[in-house]
Tab-separated table of C-alpha atoms in Angstrom:
chain	number	residue	atom	x	y	z
U	1	MET	CA	65.729	52.979	28.058
U	2	ASN	CA	66.650	49.777	26.186
U	3	ILE	CA	69.042	50.314	23.286
U	4	ASP	CA	67.330	47.533	21.300
U	5	THR	CA	64.100	49.553	21.240
U	6	LEU	CA	65.978	52.580	19.905
U	7	PHE	CA	67.664	50.617	17.130
U	8	PRO	CA	65.483	47.585	16.356
U	9	SER	CA	66.899	44.865	14.131
U	10	SER	CA	65.225	43.943	10.865
U	11	TYR	CA	66.352	40.347	11.357
U	12	LEU	CA	65.689	37.703	13.992
U	13	LYS	CA	67.983	37.581	16.998
U	14	ALA	CA	68.067	34.999	19.781
U	15	GLU	CA	66.469	37.521	22.157
U	16	ASP	CA	63.401	37.685	19.882
U	17	LEU	CA	62.600	34.084	20.788
U	18	ALA	CA	62.059	35.082	24.435
U	19	GLY	CA	63.840	31.974	25.728
U	20	ARG	CA	61.463	29.467	24.151
U	21	ARG	CA	60.999	27.364	21.029
U	22	HIS	CA	58.818	28.489	18.124
U	23	ARG	CA	57.551	26.083	15.460
U	24	LEU	CA	57.055	27.946	12.174
U	25	ALA	CA	56.437	27.162	8.514
U	26	MET	CA	58.848	28.703	6.027
U	27	ALA	CA	57.201	31.266	3.744
U	28	LYS	CA	60.138	32.113	1.473
U	29	VAL	CA	63.892	31.816	1.134
U	30	VAL	CA	65.644	34.761	-0.491
U	31	GLN	CA	69.075	36.212	-1.011
U	32	GLU	CA	69.540	39.810	0.175
U	33	GLU	CA	72.515	42.081	0.473
U	34	ILE	CA	73.383	42.871	4.082
U	35	GLY	CA	76.393	45.021	4.853
U	36	GLY	CA	77.557	44.753	1.262
U	37	GLU	CA	77.516	40.937	1.279
U	38	PRO	CA	74.922	38.533	-0.149
U	39	LYS	CA	73.150	36.603	2.622
U	40	VAL	CA	70.437	33.947	2.542
U	41	LEU	CA	67.347	34.694	4.627
U	42	VAL	CA	64.389	32.558	5.601
U	43	TYR	CA	61.072	34.279	6.235
U	44	PHE	CA	58.434	32.416	8.238
U	45	GLN	CA	54.655	32.524	8.018
U	46	GLY	CA	53.283	34.954	10.591
U	47	ALA	CA	56.674	36.476	11.468
U	48	LYS	CA	57.725	40.009	10.511
U	49	LYS	CA	61.487	39.405	10.656
U	50	GLY	CA	63.575	37.016	8.618
U	51	LEU	CA	66.363	34.759	9.876
U	52	VAL	CA	69.792	35.248	8.342
U	53	LEU	CA	70.996	31.704	7.691
U	54	ASN	CA	74.451	30.772	8.849
U	55	LYS	CA	76.166	27.726	7.378
U	56	THR	CA	75.138	25.442	10.253
U	57	ASN	CA	71.421	26.269	10.007
U	58	ALA	CA	71.499	26.129	6.195
U	59	TYR	CA	72.960	22.620	6.213
U	60	VAL	CA	70.491	21.463	8.878
U	61	LEU	CA	67.613	22.549	6.619
U	62	ALA	CA	69.263	21.124	3.499
U	63	ASP	CA	69.765	17.774	5.219
U	64	ALA	CA	66.075	17.584	6.135
U	65	PHE	CA	64.401	19.237	3.137
U	66	GLY	CA	66.906	18.981	0.271
U	67	THR	CA	69.531	21.295	-1.154
U	68	GLU	CA	67.067	23.200	-3.371
U	69	THR	CA	65.714	26.053	-1.221
U	70	ASP	CA	62.509	26.325	-3.281
U	71	GLY	CA	61.521	23.010	-1.700
U	72	TRP	CA	61.776	24.478	1.797
U	73	VAL	CA	58.717	26.722	1.375
U	74	GLY	CA	55.865	25.354	3.486
U	75	GLN	CA	58.174	23.079	5.474
U	76	VAL	CA	58.240	23.476	9.244
U	77	ALA	CA	61.211	24.171	11.490
U	78	GLU	CA	61.458	24.772	15.197
U	79	LEU	CA	63.581	27.782	16.128
U	80	TYR	CA	65.221	27.778	19.539
U	81	PRO	CA	67.705	30.002	21.367
U	82	THR	CA	71.031	28.579	22.482
U	83	LYS	CA	74.620	29.563	23.184
U	84	VAL	CA	77.411	28.871	20.680
U	85	ASN	CA	81.155	29.351	20.715
U	86	PHE	CA	82.147	32.323	18.543
U	87	GLN	CA	85.735	33.554	18.494
U	88	GLY	CA	86.479	31.937	21.838
U	89	ARG	CA	83.416	33.127	23.754
U	90	LEU	CA	79.817	32.023	24.220
U	91	VAL	CA	77.246	34.127	22.382
U	92	ASP	CA	73.465	33.898	21.934
U	93	ALA	CA	72.333	32.221	18.724
U	94	ILE	CA	69.314	30.728	16.989
U	95	ARG	CA	69.350	27.115	15.890
U	96	LEU	CA	66.793	25.199	13.835
U	97	GLU	CA	65.304	21.746	14.250
U	98	PRO	CA	63.402	20.519	11.178
U	99	VAL	CA	59.939	19.069	11.682
U	100	VAL	CA	59.674	16.357	9.038
U	101	GLY	CA	57.174	13.660	8.220
U	102	LYS	CA	54.360	12.630	5.943
U	103	ALA	CA	52.883	16.117	5.548
U	104	THR	CA	52.528	17.718	2.143
U	105	LYS	CA	51.878	21.320	1.208
U	106	GLN	CA	48.260	22.406	0.882
U	107	ALA	CA	47.081	24.905	-1.727
U	108	GLU	CA	47.429	27.871	0.629
U	109	GLY	CA	51.031	26.900	1.427
U	110	THR	CA	50.625	25.618	4.974
U	111	LEU	CA	51.233	22.157	6.324
U	112	PRO	CA	48.626	19.990	8.013
U	113	ILE	CA	50.758	19.946	11.139
U	114	GLN	CA	48.850	17.134	12.800
U	115	THR	CA	50.542	14.704	10.367
U	116	ALA	CA	54.034	16.181	10.606
U	117	GLU	CA	56.548	14.386	12.750
U	118	ARG	CA	59.905	15.299	14.157
U	119	PRO	CA	62.860	13.126	13.208
U	120	ASN	CA	62.448	11.374	16.580
U	121	GLY	CA	58.909	10.292	15.602
U	122	ARG	CA	56.945	12.487	18.033
U	123	LEU	CA	53.936	14.289	16.610
U	124	ALA	CA	54.421	18.023	16.053
U	125	ASP	CA	52.383	20.604	17.954
U	126	ASP	CA	50.053	23.205	16.511
U	127	LEU	CA	51.672	26.048	14.556
U	128	ASN	CA	49.321	28.648	16.008
U	129	ASP	CA	51.449	30.051	18.816
U	130	SER	CA	51.848	33.793	19.202
U	131	ILE	CA	54.893	35.144	17.416
U	132	PRO	CA	56.403	38.196	19.125
U	133	PHE	CA	58.744	39.004	16.234
């Protein structure tokens, strides 16, 4: 029996990404209290769980989409699992890579992904991958 199935997390963890990248549009950015502390969370279109933003991921998004989080809604980011140094040891983590370009929000709040580009100039893929989380 897997302990994670007995006590599922309400928030995204690196394991939820199943070792691969997921390109998702941001649906909302909110502040919630977690463990008695205010935290900023990003919820993505089509995903049940939100991502608790750490300082690194927050500044990556702010650098790409501006410091006002209301402007992040509808923007696209690629989530990917990686290892980071935390208190002297490597731990699993989620990092974000913004997908930026000429795209603008449509009325229903999604991006026409075929016009979005990554910072390196490559065209972005379709957003319609299956989301296991």
